[in-house]
Short mmCIF file of N, CA, C and O in Angstrom, two decimals:
data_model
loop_
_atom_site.label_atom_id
_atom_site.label_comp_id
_atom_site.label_asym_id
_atom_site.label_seq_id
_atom_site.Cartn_x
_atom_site.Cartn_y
_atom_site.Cartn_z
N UNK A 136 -3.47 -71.79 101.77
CA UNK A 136 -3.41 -70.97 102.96
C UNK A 136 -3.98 -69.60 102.69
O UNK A 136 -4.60 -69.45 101.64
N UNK A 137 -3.83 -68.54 103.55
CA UNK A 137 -4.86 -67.50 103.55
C UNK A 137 -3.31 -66.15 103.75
O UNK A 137 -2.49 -66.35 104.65
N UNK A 138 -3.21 -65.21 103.03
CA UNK A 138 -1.99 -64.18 103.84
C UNK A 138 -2.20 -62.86 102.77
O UNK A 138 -2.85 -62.66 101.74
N UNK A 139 -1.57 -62.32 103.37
CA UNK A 139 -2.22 -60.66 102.77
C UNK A 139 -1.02 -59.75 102.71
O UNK A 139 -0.41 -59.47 103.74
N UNK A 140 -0.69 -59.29 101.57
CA UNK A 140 0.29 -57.89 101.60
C UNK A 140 -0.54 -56.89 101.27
O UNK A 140 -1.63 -56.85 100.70
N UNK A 141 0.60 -55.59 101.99
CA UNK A 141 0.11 -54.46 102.10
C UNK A 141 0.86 -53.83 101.04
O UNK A 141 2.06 -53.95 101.27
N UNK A 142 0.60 -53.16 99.89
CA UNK A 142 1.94 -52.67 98.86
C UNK A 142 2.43 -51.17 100.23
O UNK A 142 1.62 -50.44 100.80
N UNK A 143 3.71 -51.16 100.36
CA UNK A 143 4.25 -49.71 100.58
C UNK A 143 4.25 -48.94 99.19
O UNK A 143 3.99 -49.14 98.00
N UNK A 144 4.73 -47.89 100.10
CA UNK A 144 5.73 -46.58 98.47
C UNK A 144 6.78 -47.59 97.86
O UNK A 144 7.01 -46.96 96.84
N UNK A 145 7.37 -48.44 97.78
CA UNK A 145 8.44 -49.14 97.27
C UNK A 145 7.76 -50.34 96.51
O UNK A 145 8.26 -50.65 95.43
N UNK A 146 6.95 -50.87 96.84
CA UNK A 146 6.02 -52.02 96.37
C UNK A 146 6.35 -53.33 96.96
O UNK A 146 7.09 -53.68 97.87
N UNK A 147 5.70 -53.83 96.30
CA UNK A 147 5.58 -55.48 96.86
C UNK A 147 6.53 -56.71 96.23
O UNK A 147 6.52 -56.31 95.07
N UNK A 148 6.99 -57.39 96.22
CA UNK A 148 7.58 -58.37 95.69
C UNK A 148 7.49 -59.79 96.38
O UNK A 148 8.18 -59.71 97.39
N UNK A 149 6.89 -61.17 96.27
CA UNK A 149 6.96 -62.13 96.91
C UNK A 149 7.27 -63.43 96.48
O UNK A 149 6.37 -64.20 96.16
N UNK A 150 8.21 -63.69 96.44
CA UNK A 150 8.64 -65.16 95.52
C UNK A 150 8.47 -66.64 96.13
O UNK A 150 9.16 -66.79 97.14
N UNK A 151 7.90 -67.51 95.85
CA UNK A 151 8.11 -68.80 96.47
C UNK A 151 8.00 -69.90 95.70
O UNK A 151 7.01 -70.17 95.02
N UNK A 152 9.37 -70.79 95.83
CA UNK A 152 9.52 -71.61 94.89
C UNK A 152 8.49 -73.06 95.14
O UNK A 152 8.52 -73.76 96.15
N UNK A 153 7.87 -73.20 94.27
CA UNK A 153 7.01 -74.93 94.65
C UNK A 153 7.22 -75.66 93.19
O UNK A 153 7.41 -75.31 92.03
N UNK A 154 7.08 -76.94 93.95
CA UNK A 154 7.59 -77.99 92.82
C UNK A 154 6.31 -78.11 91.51
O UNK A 154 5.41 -77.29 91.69
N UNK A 155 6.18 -78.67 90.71
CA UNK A 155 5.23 -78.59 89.48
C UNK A 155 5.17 -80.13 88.99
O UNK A 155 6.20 -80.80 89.03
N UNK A 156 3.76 -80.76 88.46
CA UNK A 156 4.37 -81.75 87.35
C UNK A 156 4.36 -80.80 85.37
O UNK A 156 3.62 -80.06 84.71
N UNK A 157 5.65 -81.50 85.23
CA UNK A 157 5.88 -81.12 84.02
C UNK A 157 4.65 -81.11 82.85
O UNK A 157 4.32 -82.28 82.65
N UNK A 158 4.15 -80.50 82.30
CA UNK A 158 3.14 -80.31 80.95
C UNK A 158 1.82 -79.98 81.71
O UNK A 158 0.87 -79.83 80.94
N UNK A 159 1.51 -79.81 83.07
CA UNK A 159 0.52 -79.62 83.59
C UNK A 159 -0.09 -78.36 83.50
O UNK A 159 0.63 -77.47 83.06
N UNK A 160 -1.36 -78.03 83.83
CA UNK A 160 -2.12 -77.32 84.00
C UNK A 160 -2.50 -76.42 85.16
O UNK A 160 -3.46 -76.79 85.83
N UNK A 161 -1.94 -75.37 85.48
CA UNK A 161 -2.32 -74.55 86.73
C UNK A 161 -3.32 -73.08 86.76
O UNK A 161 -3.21 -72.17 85.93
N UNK A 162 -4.03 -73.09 87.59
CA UNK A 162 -4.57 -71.94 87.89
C UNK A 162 -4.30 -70.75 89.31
O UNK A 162 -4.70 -70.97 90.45
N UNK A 163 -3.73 -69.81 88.97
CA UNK A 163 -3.61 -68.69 89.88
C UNK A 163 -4.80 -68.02 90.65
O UNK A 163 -5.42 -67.16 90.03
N UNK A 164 -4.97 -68.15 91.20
CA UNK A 164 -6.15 -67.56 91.99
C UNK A 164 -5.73 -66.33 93.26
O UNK A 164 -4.97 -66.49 94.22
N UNK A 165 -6.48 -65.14 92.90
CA UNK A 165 -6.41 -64.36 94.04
C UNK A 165 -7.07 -63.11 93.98
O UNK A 165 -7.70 -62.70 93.01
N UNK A 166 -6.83 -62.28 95.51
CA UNK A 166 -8.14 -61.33 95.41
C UNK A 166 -7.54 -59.98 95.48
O UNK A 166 -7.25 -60.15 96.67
N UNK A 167 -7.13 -58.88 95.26
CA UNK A 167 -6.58 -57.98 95.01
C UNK A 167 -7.14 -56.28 94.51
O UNK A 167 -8.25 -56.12 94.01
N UNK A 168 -6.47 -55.46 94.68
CA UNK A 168 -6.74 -54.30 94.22
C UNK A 168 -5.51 -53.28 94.61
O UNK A 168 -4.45 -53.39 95.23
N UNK A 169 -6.30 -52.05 93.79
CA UNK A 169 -5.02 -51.17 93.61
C UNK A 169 -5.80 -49.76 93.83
O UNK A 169 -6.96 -49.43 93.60
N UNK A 170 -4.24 -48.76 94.60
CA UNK A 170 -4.78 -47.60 94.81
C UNK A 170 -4.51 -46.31 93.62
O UNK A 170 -4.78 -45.12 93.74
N UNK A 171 -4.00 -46.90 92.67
CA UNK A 171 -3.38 -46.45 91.44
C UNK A 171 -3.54 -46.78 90.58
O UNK A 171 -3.23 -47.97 90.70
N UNK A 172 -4.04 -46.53 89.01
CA UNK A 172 -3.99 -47.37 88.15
C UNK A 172 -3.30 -47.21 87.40
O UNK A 172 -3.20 -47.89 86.37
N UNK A 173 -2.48 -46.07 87.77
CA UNK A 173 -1.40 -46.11 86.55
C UNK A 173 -0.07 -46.73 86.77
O UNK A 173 0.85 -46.31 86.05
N UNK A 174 0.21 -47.74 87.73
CA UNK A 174 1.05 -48.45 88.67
C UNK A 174 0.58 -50.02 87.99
O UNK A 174 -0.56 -50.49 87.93
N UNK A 175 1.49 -50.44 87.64
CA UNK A 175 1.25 -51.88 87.19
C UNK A 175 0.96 -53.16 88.89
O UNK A 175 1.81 -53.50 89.71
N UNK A 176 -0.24 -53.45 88.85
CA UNK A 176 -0.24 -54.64 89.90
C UNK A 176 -0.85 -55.88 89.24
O UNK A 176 -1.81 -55.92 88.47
N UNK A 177 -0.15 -56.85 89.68
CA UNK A 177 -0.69 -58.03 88.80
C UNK A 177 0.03 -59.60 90.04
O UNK A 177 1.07 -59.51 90.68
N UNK A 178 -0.88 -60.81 90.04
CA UNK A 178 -0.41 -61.64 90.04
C UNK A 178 0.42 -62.75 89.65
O UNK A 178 -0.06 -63.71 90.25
N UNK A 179 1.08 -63.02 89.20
CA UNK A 179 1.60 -63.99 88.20
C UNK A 179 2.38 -65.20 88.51
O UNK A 179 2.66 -65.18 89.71
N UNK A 180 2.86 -66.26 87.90
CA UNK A 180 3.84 -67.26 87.88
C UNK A 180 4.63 -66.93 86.86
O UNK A 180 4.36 -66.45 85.76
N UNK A 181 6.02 -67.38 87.54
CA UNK A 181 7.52 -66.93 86.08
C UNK A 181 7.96 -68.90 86.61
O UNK A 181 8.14 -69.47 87.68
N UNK A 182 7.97 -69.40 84.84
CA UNK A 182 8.61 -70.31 85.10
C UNK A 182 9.94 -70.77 85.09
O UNK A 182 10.07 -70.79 83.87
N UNK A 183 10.91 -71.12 85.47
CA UNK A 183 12.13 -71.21 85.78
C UNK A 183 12.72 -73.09 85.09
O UNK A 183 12.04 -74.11 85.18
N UNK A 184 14.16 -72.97 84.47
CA UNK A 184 14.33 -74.45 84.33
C UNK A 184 15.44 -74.52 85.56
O UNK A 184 15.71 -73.88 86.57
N UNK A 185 15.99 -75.89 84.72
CA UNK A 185 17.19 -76.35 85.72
C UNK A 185 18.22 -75.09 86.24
O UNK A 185 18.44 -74.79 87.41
N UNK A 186 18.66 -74.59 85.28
CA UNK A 186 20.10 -73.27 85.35
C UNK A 186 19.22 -71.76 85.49
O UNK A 186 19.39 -70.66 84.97
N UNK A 187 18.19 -72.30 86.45
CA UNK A 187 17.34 -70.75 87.23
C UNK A 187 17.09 -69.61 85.86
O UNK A 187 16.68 -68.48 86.16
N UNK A 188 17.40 -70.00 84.04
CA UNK A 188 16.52 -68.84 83.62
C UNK A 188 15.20 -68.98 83.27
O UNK A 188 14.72 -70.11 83.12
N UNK A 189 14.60 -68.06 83.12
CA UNK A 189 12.89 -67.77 83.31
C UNK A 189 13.14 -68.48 81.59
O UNK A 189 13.92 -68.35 80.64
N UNK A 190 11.81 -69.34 82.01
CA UNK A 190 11.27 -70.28 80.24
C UNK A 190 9.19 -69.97 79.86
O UNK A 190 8.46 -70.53 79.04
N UNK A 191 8.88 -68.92 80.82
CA UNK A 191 7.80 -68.48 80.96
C UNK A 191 6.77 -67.91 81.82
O UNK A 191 7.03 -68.23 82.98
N UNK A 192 5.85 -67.30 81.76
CA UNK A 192 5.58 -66.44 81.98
C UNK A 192 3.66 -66.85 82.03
O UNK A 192 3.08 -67.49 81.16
N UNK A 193 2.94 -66.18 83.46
CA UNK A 193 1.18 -65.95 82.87
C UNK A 193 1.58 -64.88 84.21
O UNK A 193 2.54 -64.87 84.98
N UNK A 194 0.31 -63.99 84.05
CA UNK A 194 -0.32 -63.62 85.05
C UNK A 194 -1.60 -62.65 85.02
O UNK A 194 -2.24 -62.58 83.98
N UNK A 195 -2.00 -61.88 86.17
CA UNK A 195 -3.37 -61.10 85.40
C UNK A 195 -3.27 -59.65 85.90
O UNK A 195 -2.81 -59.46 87.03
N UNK A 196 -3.54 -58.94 85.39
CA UNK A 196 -3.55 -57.33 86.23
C UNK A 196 -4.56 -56.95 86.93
O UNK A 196 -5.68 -57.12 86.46
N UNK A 197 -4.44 -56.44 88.00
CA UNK A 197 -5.40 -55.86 89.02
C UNK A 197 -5.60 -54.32 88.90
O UNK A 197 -4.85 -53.50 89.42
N UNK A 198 -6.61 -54.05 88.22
CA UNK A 198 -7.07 -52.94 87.91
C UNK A 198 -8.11 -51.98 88.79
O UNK A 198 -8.18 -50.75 88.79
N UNK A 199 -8.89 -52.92 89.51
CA UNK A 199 -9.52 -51.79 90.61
C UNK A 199 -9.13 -51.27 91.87
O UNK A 199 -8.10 -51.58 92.47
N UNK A 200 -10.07 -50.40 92.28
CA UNK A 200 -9.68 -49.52 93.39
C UNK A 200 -10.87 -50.36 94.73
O UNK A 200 -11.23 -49.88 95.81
N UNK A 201 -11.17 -51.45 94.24
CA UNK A 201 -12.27 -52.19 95.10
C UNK A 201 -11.41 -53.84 94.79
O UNK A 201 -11.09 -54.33 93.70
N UNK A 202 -11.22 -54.39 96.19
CA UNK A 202 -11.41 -55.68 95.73
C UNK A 202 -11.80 -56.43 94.73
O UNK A 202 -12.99 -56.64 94.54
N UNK A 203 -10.80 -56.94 93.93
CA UNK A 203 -11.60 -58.20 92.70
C UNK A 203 -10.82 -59.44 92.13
O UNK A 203 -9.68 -59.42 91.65
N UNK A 204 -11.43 -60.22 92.25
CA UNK A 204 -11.02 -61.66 91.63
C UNK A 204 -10.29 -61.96 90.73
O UNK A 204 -10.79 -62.38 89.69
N UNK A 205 -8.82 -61.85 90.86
CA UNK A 205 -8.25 -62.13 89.39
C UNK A 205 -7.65 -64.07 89.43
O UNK A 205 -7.62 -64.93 90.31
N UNK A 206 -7.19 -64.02 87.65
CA UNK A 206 -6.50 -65.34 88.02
C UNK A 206 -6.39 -65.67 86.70
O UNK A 206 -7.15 -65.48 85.74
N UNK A 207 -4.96 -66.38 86.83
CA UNK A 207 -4.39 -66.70 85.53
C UNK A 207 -4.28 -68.37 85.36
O UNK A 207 -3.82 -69.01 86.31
N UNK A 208 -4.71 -69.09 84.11
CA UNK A 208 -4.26 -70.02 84.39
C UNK A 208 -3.24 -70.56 83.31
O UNK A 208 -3.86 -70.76 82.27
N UNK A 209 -2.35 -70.76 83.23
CA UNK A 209 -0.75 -71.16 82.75
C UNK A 209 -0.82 -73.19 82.41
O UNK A 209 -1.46 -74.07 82.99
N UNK A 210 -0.06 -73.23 81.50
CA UNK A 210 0.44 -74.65 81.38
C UNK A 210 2.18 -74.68 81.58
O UNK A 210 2.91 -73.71 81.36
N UNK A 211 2.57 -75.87 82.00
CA UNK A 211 4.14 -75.82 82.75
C UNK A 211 4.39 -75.90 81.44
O UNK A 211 3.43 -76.10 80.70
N UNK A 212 5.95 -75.72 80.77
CA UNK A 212 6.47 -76.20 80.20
C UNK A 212 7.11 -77.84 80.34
O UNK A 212 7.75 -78.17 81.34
N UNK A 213 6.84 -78.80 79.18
CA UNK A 213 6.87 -79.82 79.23
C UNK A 213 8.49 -80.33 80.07
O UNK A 213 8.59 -81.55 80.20
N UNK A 214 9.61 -79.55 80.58
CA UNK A 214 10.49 -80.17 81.27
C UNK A 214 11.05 -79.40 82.99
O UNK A 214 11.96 -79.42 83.82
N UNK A 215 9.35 -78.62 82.58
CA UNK A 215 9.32 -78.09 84.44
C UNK A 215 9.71 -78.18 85.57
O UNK A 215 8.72 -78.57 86.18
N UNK A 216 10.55 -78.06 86.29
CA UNK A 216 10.91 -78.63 87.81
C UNK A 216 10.08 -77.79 88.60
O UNK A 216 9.18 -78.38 89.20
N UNK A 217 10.17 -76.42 88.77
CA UNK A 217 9.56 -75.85 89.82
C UNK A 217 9.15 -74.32 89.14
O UNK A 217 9.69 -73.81 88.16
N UNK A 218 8.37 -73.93 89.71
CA UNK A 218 7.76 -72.52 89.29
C UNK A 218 8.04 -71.19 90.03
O UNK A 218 9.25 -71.14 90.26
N UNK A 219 7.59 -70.40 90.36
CA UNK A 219 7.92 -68.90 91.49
C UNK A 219 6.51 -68.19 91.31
O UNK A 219 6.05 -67.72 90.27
N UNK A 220 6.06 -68.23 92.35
CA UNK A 220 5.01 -66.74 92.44
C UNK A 220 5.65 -65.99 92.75
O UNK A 220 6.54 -66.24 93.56
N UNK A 221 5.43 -64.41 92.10
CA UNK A 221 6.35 -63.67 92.03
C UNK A 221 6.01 -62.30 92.87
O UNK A 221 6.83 -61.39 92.93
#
């Protein structure tokens, strides 16, 4: 699908849980920029097990002040249920 945040003064945060196959291979894709660079912005996936704690981690930082292409690509951990964009 296609959707767009705006960061405020407080920032952005967006989580959504989707299912995964276990040991697989994913790529993050997205288009981004920043009006700050001394402000951390980045895309990422946090992976999560059964009892919701985080078992890993990818993502990429968005460093310009112009639109640009970032994207991370991550492998699940081999007993994955579901992931979070974060």
């Amino acid at each position: 699908g296609q959707a767009a945040l705006l960061r405020g003064p407080g920032g952005v945060y967006l989580s959504q849980g989707i299912a995964v196959v276990p040991g697989a291979t994913y790529n993050l894709v997205a288009y981004g920029k920043s009006s700050n660079s001394t402000i951390f912005h980045a895309i990422g996936i946090n992976f999560y097990d059964i009892n919701s704690n985080r078992v890993g981690q990818g993502f990429a930082r968005i460093t310009t002040t112009g639109y640009q292409l970032v994207n991370t690509t991550v492998n699940t951990p081999p007993k994955q249920s579901r992931y979070l964009l974060p």
